[in-house]
Amino acid sequence: MNKVTIRISEELCTRIRKDLSRPHAHAYERVGFLIGRSKTLPENEELICLTEYHPVEDDNYIKDDSVGARINSNAIREAMQIVMTEKCCMFHVHMHFGHGTPEFSETDLTELPGVAQAMINANPNRTHGILLLSENGADALVKENNMPAKAVDKVVILGYPMTFNHSFYKDTHFSSTRYDRQSFLGEWAQHKLSSVKIGVVGLGGGGSHIVQQLSHLGVLNFVIFDDDFVAESNLNRLVFANLNDAETQIQKNLVFKRLIKGLHPEANITLVNSKWQEEPELLHSCDVILGAVDSFSGRRDLELDSRRYLIPYIDIGMDVKIVDDNAPRLFGQVILSAPGNPCMKCIGFLNDEILTQEANRYGDAGNKPQVVWSNGVLASNAVGLCVDLITGWSGNIDPCIYQEYDGNNMSMTKTYRLDYLNRDACDHFPSNQCGPPIWK
Amino acid sequence: MVVHHKLKVVMMTIDEQFEELKQFYPHAKRATESGIEFILIPELILPSGCLPEKIDAVLCPTMRDGYDSRLFYAEQITGIPTKNWNGKLRICDRSWVSYSWKSSSGMTLLQMVMYHLHTLKCT
């Protein structure tokens, strides 16, 4: 079986935990089923986005004091019916109270693979399995036809912070001396930073700072998208590029491969010398995406794919406006668009008017003013946000982040717009539209 | 179907329009993304002279980016007068291209497809 990655939003996990915590008349615990939509990614990775929860009806529990919960054939048949009609993956889900990555019990390992096998019988062309939740973590098994269940390589809960199953990151190796000064990030922070895969779209003034800082932090897995070459006009802001790079018009990607490999010879770097839209599956394999693109439609499209495949998207950008004889106004933004939370439309950053104006210029964002220090401020905040999202070191739990940069006053503040925002789940990206699209 | 006798205007619901479209394109399908419904038309046959002769296309029948409706293609079409093709845009997990061409509102889905196909040959 391929490498398997499972993603599920914290918002959906919270709903499931709430349902599974309800008392039952005679069962000690509750169980349910989760629909998954799968996609094959490069390097034989199978990505499964868990999108819809189906609780087991009260009447479908059998009285049995030897186990926490036993369900009848009706419950299993209903799940099999969904698998057949929806052509989807199906995961049995239950919960163990406690924190961290939960462990399957002997009973789980003995009894539940049979439920997954029933789903295989209903549709052998999809991957089925078992998801186990704790109060703040998850782990999962997948089943192949008539084979023992197998541990899932990576289980990610998309919350703030993100939660990964312990086996995904626990065995990574790094020099503790090198990262001694950032050990405040947490006991397992360096393991997580070494294990996650970060996508960076756009290697301009902002993107170059992002790659440089992530590399120093100890991120080892990168997918970097840029189809441009170093030119003399980049040298005012493209950190780590030099005069020789401009004279030889080297690809920007190669400059940053040089940077990363200089710090980490063992780093796993995928360079994409084209627009990300040419190789979207490489983007979908990333755990976090940082975008430093010029256009609003480019941001919209990055958010569309990020939301579809349950990936947090961090956006940065800057601009300068000159009105009449006033001094230039230097401004920008750092935004986190996290699955299950308000999107860039909800928070008022993207709207039809802006996108229409840009389309009227045939999508050309133009040569926007760029300057190294504001690129650096915005990129630094985006990297800080990314690290916090992965490690949770700050204790912040608000997943809705929209910071506005005022370059004239050298300040970065939370936008007032969030004070008036409906924080309920985003209407633009409902969880049942995650994963590959369903054309009907 | 709602018939406004005074105005002599026949308004079709979106479902009725889709059924009408499917009479010409039986493999057409619908999906929603970011609150917008899109219509996929696999192997849409293009006007004579176009290359390729048939291509997957997706119709955005509602206002988006200042266009009342827009037909996107899986790749750029050749054999036609020069157009302002945009870069690849993402719709429903796939990259598409289109060109700048304004349309008017009030058309049915089928009329939209016919209109956009007609503009392929326009200068």
Coordinates of C-alpha atoms in Angstrom, one line a residue:
Chain A
M1 CA 0.0 0.0 0.0
N2 CA 1.1 3.6 -0.7
K3 CA 2.1 6.1 1.9
V4 CA -1.2 7.4 3.3
T5 CA -1.9 10.9 4.7
I6 CA -5.2 11.7 6.4
R7 CA -6.4 15.3 7.0
I8 CA -9.4 16.4 9.0
S9 CA -10.4 19.9 10.2
E10 CA -10.5 20.7 13.9
E11 CA -14.0 22.0 13.4
L12 CA -15.2 18.6 12.2
C13 CA -13.2 16.8 15.0
T14 CA -14.9 19.1 17.6
R15 CA -18.3 18.2 16.2
I16 CA -17.5 14.4 16.3
R17 CA -16.0 14.5 19.8
K18 CA -19.2 16.3 21.0
D19 CA -21.4 13.6 19.4
L20 CA -19.2 10.7 20.7
S21 CA -19.3 12.1 24.2
R22 CA -23.1 11.9 24.5
P23 CA -24.2 9.2 26.9
H24 CA -26.1 6.2 25.5
A25 CA -28.8 4.2 27.3
H26 CA -26.6 1.0 27.5
A27 CA -23.4 1.4 25.5
Y28 CA -20.4 2.7 27.3
E29 CA -19.2 4.8 24.4
R30 CA -20.4 5.9 20.9
V31 CA -19.0 5.3 17.5
G32 CA -19.6 6.7 14.0
F33 CA -18.5 6.8 10.4
L34 CA -16.6 9.3 8.4
I35 CA -16.7 9.9 4.7
G36 CA -13.3 10.4 3.1
R37 CA -12.4 11.7 -0.4
S38 CA -9.0 10.5 -1.7
K39 CA -6.5 11.6 -4.2
T40 CA -3.2 10.2 -5.4
L41 CA -0.3 12.6 -5.0
P42 CA 3.3 12.3 -6.3
E43 CA 5.6 9.7 -4.8
N44 CA 2.7 7.2 -4.4
E45 CA 1.2 9.2 -1.6
E46 CA -2.5 8.8 -1.0
L47 CA -4.2 11.8 0.5
I48 CA -7.5 11.2 2.2
C49 CA -9.6 14.2 3.4
L50 CA -12.2 13.3 5.9
T51 CA -15.2 15.5 5.2
E52 CA -18.5 14.2 6.6
Y53 CA -19.6 12.6 9.8
H54 CA -22.4 10.0 10.2
P55 CA -23.2 9.1 13.8
V56 CA -24.6 5.6 14.5
E57 CA -28.2 5.8 15.5
D58 CA -29.1 4.9 19.1
D59 CA -31.1 1.9 18.1
N60 CA -28.2 0.4 16.3
Y61 CA -26.1 -0.3 19.4
I62 CA -26.2 -3.9 20.8
K63 CA -26.1 -4.5 24.5
D64 CA -22.8 -6.1 25.3
D65 CA -20.9 -5.5 28.5
S66 CA -17.6 -7.0 27.2
V67 CA -16.9 -4.0 24.9
G68 CA -17.4 -0.2 25.0
A69 CA -19.7 -0.3 22.1
R70 CA -21.0 -2.9 19.7
I71 CA -23.1 -1.9 16.7
N72 CA -25.5 -4.0 14.7
S73 CA -25.5 -5.0 11.0
N74 CA -27.9 -2.1 10.2
A75 CA -25.3 0.5 11.1
I76 CA -22.6 -1.3 9.1
R77 CA -25.0 -1.8 6.1
E78 CA -25.9 1.9 6.1
A79 CA -22.2 2.8 6.0
M80 CA -21.6 0.3 3.2
Q81 CA -24.5 1.8 1.2
I82 CA -22.9 5.2 1.4
V83 CA -19.6 3.8 0.2
M84 CA -21.3 2.2 -2.8
T85 CA -23.4 5.2 -3.8
E86 CA -20.9 8.0 -3.0
K87 CA -17.9 6.0 -4.2
C88 CA -16.0 7.3 -1.2
C89 CA -13.6 6.1 1.5
M90 CA -15.2 5.2 4.9
F91 CA -13.6 5.3 8.3
H92 CA -15.0 3.9 11.5
V93 CA -14.4 6.5 14.2
H94 CA -14.5 6.3 18.0
M95 CA -12.8 8.2 20.9
H96 CA -10.5 7.4 23.8
F97 CA -10.5 10.1 26.5
G98 CA -7.1 11.6 27.3
H99 CA -4.7 13.9 25.4
G100 CA -2.1 13.4 22.7
T101 CA -1.9 10.7 20.1
P102 CA -4.3 7.9 21.3
E103 CA -3.4 4.2 21.2
F104 CA -5.6 1.5 19.8
S105 CA -6.7 -1.1 22.3
E106 CA -6.4 -4.8 21.8
T107 CA -10.1 -5.0 21.3
D108 CA -9.9 -2.2 18.7
L109 CA -7.2 -4.1 16.8
T110 CA -9.1 -7.3 17.0
E111 CA -12.6 -6.2 16.1
L112 CA -12.5 -3.0 14.0
P113 CA -10.5 -4.2 11.0
G114 CA -13.5 -6.4 10.3
V115 CA -15.7 -3.3 9.9
A116 CA -13.1 -1.8 7.5
Q117 CA -13.1 -5.1 5.6
A118 CA -16.9 -4.7 5.2
M119 CA -16.3 -1.3 3.5
I120 CA -13.7 -2.9 1.2
N121 CA -16.3 -5.5 0.2
A122 CA -18.7 -2.6 -0.7
N123 CA -16.1 -0.7 -2.7
P124 CA -12.6 -2.3 -3.1
N125 CA -11.4 0.7 -5.2
R126 CA -11.3 3.0 -2.2
T127 CA -9.2 3.0 1.0
H128 CA -11.1 2.4 4.2
G129 CA -10.0 2.3 7.8
I130 CA -10.4 3.3 11.4
L131 CA -9.9 6.7 13.0
L132 CA -9.3 7.0 16.7
L133 CA -9.7 10.4 18.4
S134 CA -8.4 11.6 21.7
E135 CA -9.5 14.9 23.3
N136 CA -6.9 16.7 21.2
G137 CA -5.2 14.2 18.9
A138 CA -5.9 11.3 16.4
D139 CA -4.4 8.2 14.9
A140 CA -5.6 5.9 12.2
L141 CA -5.3 2.5 10.5
V142 CA -6.1 1.6 6.9
K143 CA -7.0 -1.8 5.7
E144 CA -6.2 -3.6 2.4
N145 CA -8.4 -6.5 1.2
N146 CA -7.9 -9.5 3.4
M147 CA -4.7 -8.0 4.9
P148 CA -3.9 -6.9 8.4
A149 CA -4.7 -3.2 9.2
K150 CA -1.7 -0.9 8.8
A151 CA -0.8 2.3 10.6
V152 CA -1.4 5.5 8.7
D153 CA 1.9 7.5 8.0
K154 CA 0.5 10.9 8.8
V155 CA -2.7 12.0 10.5
V156 CA -3.2 15.8 10.6
I157 CA -5.9 17.7 12.5
L158 CA -6.2 21.2 10.9
G159 CA -6.5 23.4 14.0
Y160 CA -4.5 26.0 15.7
P161 CA -2.0 24.5 16.3
M162 CA -2.0 21.7 13.8
T163 CA -1.9 18.2 15.4
F164 CA 0.1 15.4 14.0
N165 CA 0.1 11.7 15.1
H166 CA 3.2 11.1 17.2
S167 CA 4.7 8.4 14.9
F168 CA 4.8 10.9 12.0
Y169 CA 7.6 13.0 13.6
K170 CA 9.0 11.1 16.6
D171 CA 11.9 9.5 14.8
T172 CA 13.4 12.5 13.1
H173 CA 17.1 13.3 13.8
F174 CA 18.7 16.7 14.1
S175 CA 21.5 18.4 15.9
S176 CA 20.2 19.6 19.2
T177 CA 23.2 22.0 19.6
R178 CA 22.1 23.9 16.5
Y179 CA 18.6 24.5 17.8
D180 CA 19.4 25.0 21.4
R181 CA 18.4 28.7 21.3
Q182 CA 14.9 27.9 20.0
S183 CA 14.2 25.1 22.4
F184 CA 11.5 27.2 24.0
L185 CA 9.3 26.3 20.9
G186 CA 8.5 23.0 22.7
E187 CA 9.8 19.5 23.5
W188 CA 8.7 18.1 20.1
A189 CA 8.8 21.4 18.1
Q190 CA 12.1 20.6 16.3
H191 CA 10.9 17.1 15.4
K192 CA 7.7 18.6 13.9
L193 CA 9.6 21.3 12.0
S194 CA 12.0 18.7 10.6
S195 CA 9.1 16.5 9.4
V196 CA 6.5 18.8 7.9
K197 CA 6.5 19.7 4.2
I198 CA 6.2 23.4 3.4
G199 CA 5.1 24.8 0.1
V200 CA 6.3 28.3 -0.9
V201 CA 4.7 29.9 -3.9
G202 CA 6.6 32.9 -5.4
L203 CA 10.3 33.6 -4.8
G204 CA 10.2 37.4 -4.9
G205 CA 11.2 39.7 -2.1
G206 CA 8.8 38.0 0.4
G207 CA 9.3 34.4 -0.7
S208 CA 13.0 34.7 -0.5
H209 CA 12.9 35.8 3.2
I210 CA 10.4 33.0 3.9
V211 CA 12.6 30.2 2.5
Q212 CA 15.7 31.6 4.2
Q213 CA 14.1 31.8 7.6
L214 CA 12.3 28.4 7.4
S215 CA 15.6 26.9 6.5
H216 CA 17.4 28.4 9.4
L217 CA 14.6 27.2 11.7
G218 CA 15.2 23.6 10.6
V219 CA 12.5 22.9 8.1
L220 CA 13.9 20.1 5.9
N221 CA 11.1 19.4 3.4
F222 CA 10.3 22.1 0.8
V223 CA 8.2 22.4 -2.4
I224 CA 9.2 25.7 -4.0
F225 CA 7.3 27.1 -7.0
D226 CA 8.8 29.9 -9.2
D227 CA 9.3 30.1 -12.9
D228 CA 11.4 33.2 -13.0
F229 CA 15.1 33.9 -13.3
V230 CA 17.3 36.3 -11.3
A231 CA 17.6 39.7 -12.9
E232 CA 19.5 42.8 -11.8
S233 CA 16.2 44.4 -10.8
N234 CA 15.6 41.7 -8.2
L235 CA 18.8 42.4 -6.3
N236 CA 17.2 45.2 -4.2
R237 CA 15.3 42.6 -2.3
L238 CA 15.9 39.0 -3.2
V239 CA 17.9 38.0 -0.2
F240 CA 20.7 35.5 -0.8
A241 CA 20.9 36.3 -4.5
N242 CA 24.1 37.9 -5.7
L243 CA 25.5 39.8 -8.7
N244 CA 26.7 36.6 -10.3
D245 CA 23.2 35.1 -10.1
A246 CA 21.8 38.1 -12.0
E247 CA 24.6 38.1 -14.6
T248 CA 24.1 34.4 -15.3
Q249 CA 20.3 34.8 -15.1
I250 CA 20.1 31.7 -12.9
Q251 CA 16.7 30.3 -12.0
K252 CA 15.5 31.7 -8.7
N253 CA 14.7 28.2 -7.5
L254 CA 18.4 27.2 -7.8
V255 CA 19.5 30.1 -5.6
F256 CA 17.4 28.8 -2.8
K257 CA 18.4 25.3 -3.3
R258 CA 21.9 26.5 -2.7
L259 CA 20.8 28.2 0.4
I260 CA 18.9 25.3 1.9
K261 CA 21.5 22.7 0.9
G262 CA 24.2 24.9 2.5
L263 CA 22.4 24.6 5.8
H264 CA 21.0 21.1 5.4
P265 CA 22.7 18.8 2.9
E266 CA 20.0 16.1 3.7
A267 CA 17.1 18.4 2.9
N268 CA 14.4 17.1 0.6
I269 CA 13.7 19.9 -1.9
T270 CA 11.3 19.8 -4.8
L271 CA 11.8 22.7 -7.2
V272 CA 9.0 23.5 -9.6
N273 CA 10.2 25.7 -12.4
S274 CA 6.7 26.6 -13.6
K275 CA 3.5 28.1 -12.2
W276 CA 2.0 26.0 -9.4
Q277 CA -1.1 25.5 -11.6
E278 CA 1.0 23.3 -13.8
E279 CA 1.8 20.9 -11.0
P280 CA -1.0 21.4 -8.4
E281 CA -0.6 17.9 -6.9
L282 CA 2.9 18.9 -5.6
L283 CA 1.2 21.7 -3.8
H284 CA -1.5 19.4 -2.4
S285 CA 1.2 17.3 -0.8
C286 CA 2.3 20.2 1.5
D287 CA 1.3 20.5 5.1
V288 CA 1.4 24.3 5.1
I289 CA 1.5 26.7 2.1
L290 CA 3.0 30.2 2.2
G291 CA 2.1 32.4 -0.8
A292 CA 3.9 35.5 -1.8
V293 CA 2.2 36.2 -5.1
D294 CA 1.3 39.5 -6.8
S295 CA -2.3 39.1 -8.0
F296 CA -5.6 38.8 -6.1
S297 CA -6.8 36.1 -8.5
G298 CA -3.5 34.2 -7.7
R299 CA -4.3 34.4 -4.0
R300 CA -7.9 33.3 -4.6
D301 CA -6.7 30.3 -6.6
L302 CA -4.2 29.3 -3.9
E303 CA -6.9 29.5 -1.3
L304 CA -9.3 27.4 -3.4
D305 CA -6.9 24.5 -3.6
S306 CA -5.7 24.9 -0.1
R307 CA -9.2 24.7 1.2
R308 CA -10.1 21.8 -1.0
Y309 CA -7.3 19.7 0.3
L310 CA -7.4 21.0 3.9
I311 CA -4.1 22.9 3.9
P312 CA -3.5 26.0 5.9
Y313 CA -2.6 28.9 3.6
I314 CA -0.6 31.9 4.8
D315 CA -0.7 34.9 2.5
I316 CA 1.6 37.9 2.4
G317 CA 1.7 40.9 0.2
M318 CA 2.6 44.6 0.1
D319 CA 1.9 47.6 -2.0
V320 CA 2.5 51.4 -2.1
K321 CA -0.1 54.0 -2.9
I322 CA 0.7 57.5 -3.8
V323 CA -2.2 59.9 -3.7
D324 CA -1.8 63.6 -4.9
D325 CA 1.2 65.2 -3.3
N326 CA 1.1 63.1 -0.1
A327 CA 4.0 60.9 1.0
P328 CA 3.8 57.3 -0.4
R329 CA 1.7 55.0 1.8
L330 CA 3.5 51.6 2.4
F331 CA 1.1 48.9 3.5
G332 CA 0.6 45.1 3.4
Q333 CA -1.0 42.1 5.0
V334 CA -0.4 38.7 6.6
I335 CA -3.4 36.4 6.5
L336 CA -4.0 32.9 7.7
S337 CA -6.7 31.1 5.8
A338 CA -7.3 27.9 7.9
P339 CA -9.7 25.1 6.9
G340 CA -12.9 25.3 8.8
N341 CA -12.5 29.0 9.6
P342 CA -13.3 32.3 7.8
C343 CA -11.7 32.6 4.4
M344 CA -10.2 35.6 2.6
K345 CA -13.6 36.5 1.3
C346 CA -15.2 36.2 4.8
I347 CA -12.7 38.6 6.3
G348 CA -13.1 41.1 3.4
F349 CA -9.7 40.9 1.9
L350 CA -10.9 39.3 -1.4
N351 CA -14.1 40.6 -3.0
D352 CA -15.7 40.7 -6.4
E353 CA -14.8 44.4 -6.9
I354 CA -11.1 43.9 -6.4
L355 CA -11.1 40.8 -8.6
T356 CA -13.1 42.6 -11.3
Q357 CA -10.7 45.5 -11.3
E358 CA -7.8 43.2 -11.7
A359 CA -9.6 41.2 -14.4
N360 CA -10.1 44.5 -16.3
R361 CA -6.4 44.8 -16.4
Y362 CA -6.4 41.3 -18.0
G363 CA -5.1 39.8 -14.7
D364 CA -1.9 41.8 -14.7
A365 CA -1.0 42.9 -11.2
G366 CA 1.7 45.1 -12.7
N367 CA 5.2 45.8 -11.3
K368 CA 4.1 46.5 -7.8
P369 CA 6.6 48.4 -5.7
Q370 CA 8.7 46.2 -3.5
V371 CA 11.3 47.0 -0.8
V372 CA 13.4 44.7 1.2
W373 CA 12.6 45.8 4.7
S374 CA 8.8 45.5 4.4
N375 CA 9.2 42.2 2.5
G376 CA 11.2 41.1 5.5
V377 CA 8.7 42.3 8.1
L378 CA 5.8 40.6 6.4
A379 CA 7.8 37.4 5.7
S380 CA 9.0 37.2 9.3
N381 CA 5.5 37.4 10.6
A382 CA 4.3 34.8 8.2
V383 CA 7.1 32.5 9.2
G384 CA 6.4 33.1 12.9
L385 CA 2.7 32.3 12.2
C386 CA 3.7 29.1 10.4
V387 CA 6.0 28.0 13.2
D388 CA 3.3 28.7 15.8
L389 CA 0.8 26.8 13.7
I390 CA 3.0 23.7 13.6
T391 CA 4.4 23.8 17.2
G392 CA 1.7 25.8 19.1
W393 CA 4.5 27.4 21.2
S394 CA 2.7 30.7 21.9
G395 CA -0.5 29.1 23.2
N396 CA -2.6 31.2 20.8
I397 CA -5.7 29.3 19.8
D398 CA -7.3 31.9 17.5
P399 CA -7.1 30.5 13.9
C400 CA -8.4 33.7 12.3
I401 CA -5.4 35.9 11.6
Y402 CA -5.4 39.0 9.5
Q403 CA -2.6 41.4 10.3
E404 CA -2.3 44.8 8.6
Y405 CA 1.1 46.3 8.0
D406 CA 1.5 50.1 8.1
G407 CA 5.0 50.7 6.7
N408 CA 4.9 54.4 7.3
N409 CA 4.3 53.9 11.1
M410 CA 6.2 50.6 11.2
S411 CA 3.4 48.8 12.8
M412 CA 1.6 45.4 12.4
T413 CA -1.9 45.3 13.9
K414 CA -4.8 42.9 13.9
T415 CA -7.4 44.3 11.5
Y416 CA -10.5 45.9 12.9
R417 CA -12.5 43.7 10.4
L418 CA -12.1 40.7 12.6
D419 CA -14.1 42.4 15.4
Y420 CA -17.2 42.4 13.2
L421 CA -16.7 39.0 11.8
N422 CA -19.1 36.1 12.2
R423 CA -16.6 33.4 13.4
D424 CA -18.9 30.5 12.5
A425 CA -17.6 28.1 9.8
C426 CA -17.0 29.6 6.4
D427 CA -20.0 29.5 4.0
H428 CA -17.7 29.6 1.0
F429 CA -15.9 26.4 1.8
P430 CA -18.2 23.8 3.5
S431 CA -16.4 20.7 4.7
N432 CA -18.4 18.4 2.4
Q433 CA -16.8 20.2 -0.6
C434 CA -13.3 19.1 0.4
G435 CA -11.3 16.6 -1.6
P436 CA -11.6 16.0 -5.4
P437 CA -14.8 17.7 -6.8
I438 CA -18.0 15.7 -7.2
W439 CA -19.5 16.5 -10.6
K440 CA -23.2 15.6 -10.7
Chain B
M1 CA -41.4 26.9 -15.6
V2 CA -42.8 30.4 -14.8
V3 CA -44.6 32.3 -17.6
H4 CA -45.1 36.0 -17.2
H5 CA -47.9 36.6 -19.7
K6 CA -47.8 40.3 -19.6
L7 CA -44.2 40.5 -20.6
K8 CA -44.3 37.4 -22.8
V9 CA -41.0 36.4 -21.2
V10 CA -40.4 32.8 -20.4
M11 CA -38.1 32.3 -17.4
M12 CA -36.5 28.9 -16.9
T13 CA -35.2 27.8 -13.6
I14 CA -31.5 26.8 -13.4
D15 CA -32.5 23.1 -13.3
E16 CA -34.7 23.5 -16.4
Q17 CA -31.8 25.3 -18.2
F18 CA -29.5 22.5 -17.2
E19 CA -31.9 19.9 -18.6
E20 CA -32.0 21.9 -21.8
L21 CA -28.2 22.0 -21.9
K22 CA -28.0 18.3 -21.4
Q23 CA -30.1 17.7 -24.5
F24 CA -27.2 19.0 -26.5
Y25 CA -24.4 18.0 -24.1
P26 CA -25.6 14.8 -22.3
H27 CA -22.4 14.4 -20.4
A28 CA -22.6 17.9 -18.8
K29 CA -22.3 17.9 -15.0
R30 CA -22.5 20.5 -12.2
A31 CA -20.3 21.2 -9.1
T32 CA -20.1 24.0 -6.6
E33 CA -16.9 25.7 -5.5
S34 CA -16.6 28.7 -3.2
G35 CA -20.3 29.4 -3.6
I36 CA -20.3 29.4 -7.4
E37 CA -21.8 26.6 -9.5
F38 CA -19.8 25.5 -12.5
I39 CA -20.8 23.3 -15.4
L40 CA -18.4 20.8 -16.9
I41 CA -18.8 19.9 -20.5
P42 CA -16.5 17.1 -21.4
E43 CA -15.2 17.0 -25.0
L44 CA -17.1 20.0 -26.2
I45 CA -17.0 20.1 -30.0
L46 CA -15.5 23.4 -31.2
P47 CA -16.4 25.4 -34.3
S48 CA -14.7 24.2 -37.5
G49 CA -11.1 25.4 -37.9
C50 CA -10.4 25.3 -34.2
L51 CA -7.6 23.1 -32.8
P52 CA -8.2 20.9 -31.0
E53 CA -11.6 20.0 -32.5
K54 CA -13.0 19.0 -29.1
I55 CA -12.0 19.9 -25.6
D56 CA -13.1 19.8 -22.0
A57 CA -14.7 23.1 -21.0
V58 CA -16.3 24.5 -17.9
L59 CA -19.0 27.2 -17.9
C60 CA -19.2 29.8 -15.1
P61 CA -22.8 31.0 -15.6
T62 CA -22.8 33.7 -12.9
M63 CA -20.9 36.9 -12.4
R64 CA -17.2 36.3 -11.6
D65 CA -14.3 38.7 -12.0
G66 CA -16.5 41.2 -13.8
Y67 CA -17.8 38.7 -16.4
D68 CA -21.5 37.9 -16.5
S69 CA -20.6 34.4 -17.8
R70 CA -17.4 32.8 -19.0
L71 CA -16.4 29.6 -20.8
F72 CA -13.1 28.1 -19.7
Y73 CA -11.1 25.6 -21.8
A74 CA -8.6 22.9 -20.7
E75 CA -6.0 24.5 -23.0
Q76 CA -5.5 27.4 -25.4
I77 CA -7.3 27.0 -28.7
T78 CA -5.5 27.7 -31.9
G79 CA -6.8 28.3 -35.5
I80 CA -8.8 31.3 -34.4
P81 CA -8.3 35.1 -34.4
T82 CA -5.9 36.4 -31.7
K83 CA -7.3 36.6 -28.2
N84 CA -6.3 38.0 -24.9
W85 CA -5.8 34.6 -23.2
N86 CA -5.3 34.7 -19.4
G87 CA -2.9 32.6 -17.4
K88 CA -4.1 29.3 -15.9
L89 CA -6.9 29.7 -13.4
R90 CA -8.1 27.1 -10.9
I91 CA -11.6 25.8 -11.0
C92 CA -12.8 22.7 -9.3
D93 CA -9.3 21.1 -8.9
R94 CA -8.3 21.7 -12.5
S95 CA -6.4 24.4 -14.4
W96 CA -8.3 26.3 -17.1
V97 CA -7.7 29.1 -19.6
S98 CA -10.0 31.6 -21.1
Y99 CA -9.8 35.0 -22.9
S100 CA -11.3 38.4 -22.1
W101 CA -14.7 38.7 -23.8
K102 CA -17.7 40.3 -22.1
S103 CA -21.1 38.8 -22.5
S104 CA -24.5 40.1 -21.6
S105 CA -26.7 38.8 -18.8
G106 CA -30.1 37.1 -19.2
M107 CA -29.0 34.2 -21.3
T108 CA -29.9 30.6 -20.6
L109 CA -27.0 28.1 -20.0
L110 CA -27.3 26.8 -23.5
Q111 CA -27.3 30.3 -25.0
M112 CA -24.2 31.1 -22.9
V113 CA -22.3 28.1 -24.4
M114 CA -23.4 29.0 -27.9
Y115 CA -22.5 32.6 -27.4
H116 CA -19.0 31.8 -26.1
L117 CA -18.4 29.3 -28.9
H118 CA -19.4 32.0 -31.4
T119 CA -16.8 34.4 -30.0
L120 CA -14.0 32.0 -30.7
K121 CA -14.3 33.0 -34.4
C122 CA -14.8 36.7 -33.7
T123 CA -12.0 39.3 -33.8

